[in-house]
Amino acid sequence: MLVLSLYFQMIVIVFSYIYFANFNFEQIVVNIMDQIILVAFVMYVVVFAGSFLVMLQQLSNRQKELEHYRLETEKSKKQVLELISNRRKVQISLNDILYIESLSDYIKVHTTKQTEVISKEKISVVSEKLPKQFVRIHRSFIVNVDKIIRFSPNEVELDLVQLNIGRSYKQQVLSVLKSI
């Protein structure tokens, strides 16, 4: 940005010299020189300020991207979902989860080992803890994308279970499933 602003300032100075070359310097009033210098300075400040604002915006965007990436890598490293079930802390391997079902203020986690874990948490809170391999397909269901056998525009099939895709989630779910 500094190079660009210096380059722009040099252009202003060169055009000022060309402008003054056509006149006799004895007839030029000192006031005009001050005005040209002022215009060059103002143009330099405007370019510098604009470049600085663009740089701040890009820095802010990069920080948001880095924070999002950090959160996603943190979620994927965890490899377990920690819940409290029957007043005990339970850890469920993410690879073992087929789907999570909402039961109002409770959730039921269905696993590949044919076990079910019930916990007093909301599905929206659990959804934030899970990595990208889990997709919310309905207000009552979150599925493990790796465990989907088949899918259609209206439902997904997981190991002998068919779950409906909610209307409000349909576009998001289909875009995720088609990218697999």
CSV table of C-alpha atoms in Angstrom, one decimal:
chain,number,residue,atom,x,y,z
A,1,MET,CA,0.0,0.0,0.0
A,2,LEU,CA,2.9,2.3,0.8
A,3,VAL,CA,4.4,1.7,-2.6
A,4,LEU,CA,1.1,2.4,-4.3
A,5,SER,CA,0.6,5.6,-2.4
A,6,LEU,CA,4.2,6.8,-3.2
A,7,TYR,CA,3.6,5.9,-6.8
A,8,PHE,CA,0.4,7.9,-6.8
A,9,GLN,CA,2.2,10.8,-5.2
A,10,MET,CA,4.9,10.7,-7.8
A,11,ILE,CA,2.3,10.9,-10.6
A,12,VAL,CA,0.8,14.0,-8.9
A,13,ILE,CA,4.3,15.6,-8.7
A,14,VAL,CA,5.2,14.8,-12.4
A,15,PHE,CA,1.9,16.3,-13.6
A,16,SER,CA,2.5,19.3,-11.4
A,17,TYR,CA,5.9,19.8,-13.0
A,18,ILE,CA,4.4,19.4,-16.5
A,19,TYR,CA,1.7,21.9,-15.7
A,20,PHE,CA,4.3,24.4,-14.4
A,21,ALA,CA,6.6,23.9,-17.4
A,22,ASN,CA,4.0,25.6,-19.6
A,23,PHE,CA,4.1,28.8,-17.5
A,24,ASN,CA,6.7,31.3,-16.7
A,25,PHE,CA,7.8,30.8,-13.1
A,26,GLU,CA,8.2,34.5,-12.5
A,27,GLN,CA,4.4,35.0,-13.0
A,28,ILE,CA,3.4,32.2,-10.7
A,29,VAL,CA,2.2,33.4,-7.3
A,30,VAL,CA,3.5,31.5,-4.3
A,31,ASN,CA,-0.1,30.9,-3.2
A,32,ILE,CA,-0.7,28.5,-6.2
A,33,MET,CA,2.3,26.4,-5.3
A,34,ASP,CA,0.9,26.1,-1.8
A,35,GLN,CA,-2.4,25.0,-3.2
A,36,ILE,CA,-0.8,22.4,-5.4
A,37,ILE,CA,1.2,21.0,-2.5
A,38,LEU,CA,-1.9,20.9,-0.4
A,39,VAL,CA,-3.9,19.0,-3.1
A,40,ALA,CA,-1.0,16.5,-3.5
A,41,PHE,CA,-0.9,16.0,0.3
A,42,VAL,CA,-4.7,15.6,0.5
A,43,MET,CA,-4.7,13.0,-2.3
A,44,TYR,CA,-1.8,11.2,-0.6
A,45,VAL,CA,-3.7,11.1,2.7
A,46,VAL,CA,-6.9,9.9,1.0
A,47,VAL,CA,-5.2,7.1,-0.8
A,48,PHE,CA,-3.3,6.1,2.4
A,49,ALA,CA,-6.5,6.1,4.5
A,50,GLY,CA,-8.4,4.1,1.9
A,51,SER,CA,-5.7,1.5,1.7
A,52,PHE,CA,-5.5,1.3,5.5
A,53,LEU,CA,-9.2,0.7,5.8
A,54,VAL,CA,-9.1,-2.0,3.1
A,55,MET,CA,-6.3,-3.6,4.9
A,56,LEU,CA,-8.2,-3.6,8.2
A,57,GLN,CA,-11.2,-5.1,6.6
A,58,GLN,CA,-9.1,-7.9,5.1
A,59,LEU,CA,-7.4,-8.5,8.4
A,60,SER,CA,-10.8,-8.8,10.2
A,61,ASN,CA,-12.1,-11.3,7.6
A,62,ARG,CA,-8.9,-13.4,8.0
A,63,GLN,CA,-9.3,-13.5,11.7
A,64,LYS,CA,-12.9,-14.6,11.4
A,65,GLU,CA,-11.9,-17.4,9.0
A,66,LEU,CA,-9.0,-18.5,11.3
A,67,GLU,CA,-11.4,-18.6,14.3
A,68,HIS,CA,-13.9,-20.7,12.3
A,69,TYR,CA,-11.2,-23.0,11.2
A,70,ARG,CA,-9.8,-23.4,14.7
A,71,LEU,CA,-13.2,-24.3,16.1
A,72,GLU,CA,-13.8,-26.9,13.4
A,73,THR,CA,-10.4,-28.5,13.9
A,74,GLU,CA,-11.1,-28.5,17.7
A,75,LYS,CA,-14.4,-30.2,17.1
A,76,SER,CA,-12.9,-32.8,14.8
A,77,LYS,CA,-10.0,-33.6,17.1
A,78,LYS,CA,-12.3,-34.3,20.0
A,79,GLN,CA,-13.6,-37.6,18.5
A,80,VAL,CA,-16.1,-38.1,21.3
A,81,LEU,CA,-19.3,-36.6,22.4
A,82,GLU,CA,-19.5,-36.0,26.1
A,83,LEU,CA,-23.0,-36.1,27.6
A,84,ILE,CA,-24.5,-36.5,31.1
A,85,SER,CA,-26.8,-39.5,31.2
A,86,ASN,CA,-28.3,-40.9,34.5
A,87,ARG,CA,-26.2,-38.4,36.4
A,88,ARG,CA,-23.0,-39.8,35.0
A,89,LYS,CA,-20.7,-38.4,32.3
A,90,VAL,CA,-20.8,-40.5,29.2
A,91,GLN,CA,-18.4,-40.4,26.3
A,92,ILE,CA,-19.7,-41.6,22.9
A,93,SER,CA,-17.3,-42.1,20.0
A,94,LEU,CA,-18.4,-39.9,17.1
A,95,ASN,CA,-17.8,-42.8,14.7
A,96,ASP,CA,-20.3,-44.9,16.6
A,97,ILE,CA,-23.1,-42.4,16.4
A,98,LEU,CA,-25.8,-43.1,13.8
A,99,TYR,CA,-28.1,-40.3,14.6
A,100,ILE,CA,-29.4,-38.1,17.4
A,101,GLU,CA,-33.1,-37.7,18.1
A,102,SER,CA,-34.7,-34.8,19.9
A,103,LEU,CA,-37.3,-35.6,22.5
A,104,SER,CA,-38.3,-32.1,23.5
A,105,ASP,CA,-35.7,-31.1,26.2
A,106,TYR,CA,-34.0,-34.5,26.0
A,107,ILE,CA,-32.0,-36.2,23.3
A,108,LYS,CA,-31.6,-39.8,22.4
A,109,VAL,CA,-28.3,-40.8,20.8
A,110,HIS,CA,-28.6,-43.9,18.6
A,111,THR,CA,-25.3,-45.8,18.1
A,112,THR,CA,-24.0,-48.5,15.8
A,113,LYS,CA,-23.8,-50.8,18.8
A,114,GLN,CA,-27.6,-50.8,19.1
A,115,THR,CA,-27.4,-48.8,22.3
A,116,GLU,CA,-29.3,-45.6,23.1
A,117,VAL,CA,-28.1,-42.9,25.4
A,118,ILE,CA,-30.6,-40.4,26.8
A,119,SER,CA,-29.4,-37.0,28.0
A,120,LYS,CA,-31.1,-33.9,29.2
A,121,GLU,CA,-29.8,-31.5,26.6
A,122,LYS,CA,-31.3,-29.6,23.7
A,123,ILE,CA,-30.5,-30.8,20.2
A,124,SER,CA,-29.4,-27.3,19.2
A,125,VAL,CA,-26.7,-27.3,22.0
A,126,VAL,CA,-25.5,-30.7,20.9
A,127,SER,CA,-25.5,-29.6,17.2
A,128,GLU,CA,-22.9,-26.9,18.0
A,129,LYS,CA,-20.6,-29.4,19.7
A,130,LEU,CA,-20.5,-31.7,16.6
A,131,PRO,CA,-18.1,-31.5,13.7
A,132,LYS,CA,-19.1,-31.1,10.0
A,133,GLN,CA,-19.7,-34.9,9.5
A,134,PHE,CA,-23.0,-34.4,11.4
A,135,VAL,CA,-25.9,-32.7,9.6
A,136,ARG,CA,-29.2,-31.6,11.0
A,137,ILE,CA,-31.9,-32.9,8.7
A,138,HIS,CA,-35.0,-32.1,10.7
A,139,ARG,CA,-35.8,-30.2,13.9
A,140,SER,CA,-35.8,-33.6,15.6
A,141,PHE,CA,-32.8,-35.3,13.9
A,142,ILE,CA,-29.0,-34.9,13.4
A,143,VAL,CA,-27.4,-37.7,11.4
A,144,ASN,CA,-23.8,-38.8,10.9
A,145,VAL,CA,-23.2,-38.3,7.2
A,146,ASP,CA,-20.7,-41.2,7.1
A,147,LYS,CA,-23.4,-43.6,8.1
A,148,ILE,CA,-25.9,-42.7,5.4
A,149,ILE,CA,-26.6,-45.6,3.1
A,150,ARG,CA,-29.1,-43.9,0.7
A,151,PHE,CA,-30.8,-40.6,0.5
A,152,SER,CA,-33.6,-39.1,-1.5
A,153,PRO,CA,-35.0,-35.5,-1.6
A,154,ASN,CA,-37.4,-36.4,1.2
A,155,GLU,CA,-35.5,-38.9,3.5
A,156,VAL,CA,-32.2,-40.5,4.4
A,157,GLU,CA,-31.6,-44.2,5.2
A,158,LEU,CA,-29.3,-45.3,7.9
A,159,ASP,CA,-28.8,-48.9,8.9
A,160,LEU,CA,-32.4,-50.1,8.8
A,161,VAL,CA,-33.8,-46.6,9.8
A,162,GLN,CA,-35.4,-44.1,7.5
A,163,LEU,CA,-35.6,-40.5,8.7
A,164,ASN,CA,-37.5,-37.7,7.0
A,165,ILE,CA,-35.8,-34.5,5.9
A,166,GLY,CA,-37.5,-31.4,7.2
A,167,ARG,CA,-38.7,-28.8,4.7
A,168,SER,CA,-36.6,-26.0,6.2
A,169,TYR,CA,-33.5,-28.2,6.2
A,170,LYS,CA,-33.9,-29.7,2.7
A,171,GLN,CA,-31.7,-27.4,0.6
A,172,GLN,CA,-28.8,-27.4,3.1
A,173,VAL,CA,-29.0,-31.2,3.6
A,174,LEU,CA,-29.1,-32.0,-0.1
A,175,SER,CA,-26.2,-29.7,-0.9
A,176,VAL,CA,-24.1,-31.4,1.8
A,177,LEU,CA,-25.1,-34.9,0.7
A,178,LYS,CA,-24.5,-34.3,-3.0
A,179,SER,CA,-21.0,-33.0,-2.2
A,180,ILE,CA,-20.1,-36.4,-0.7
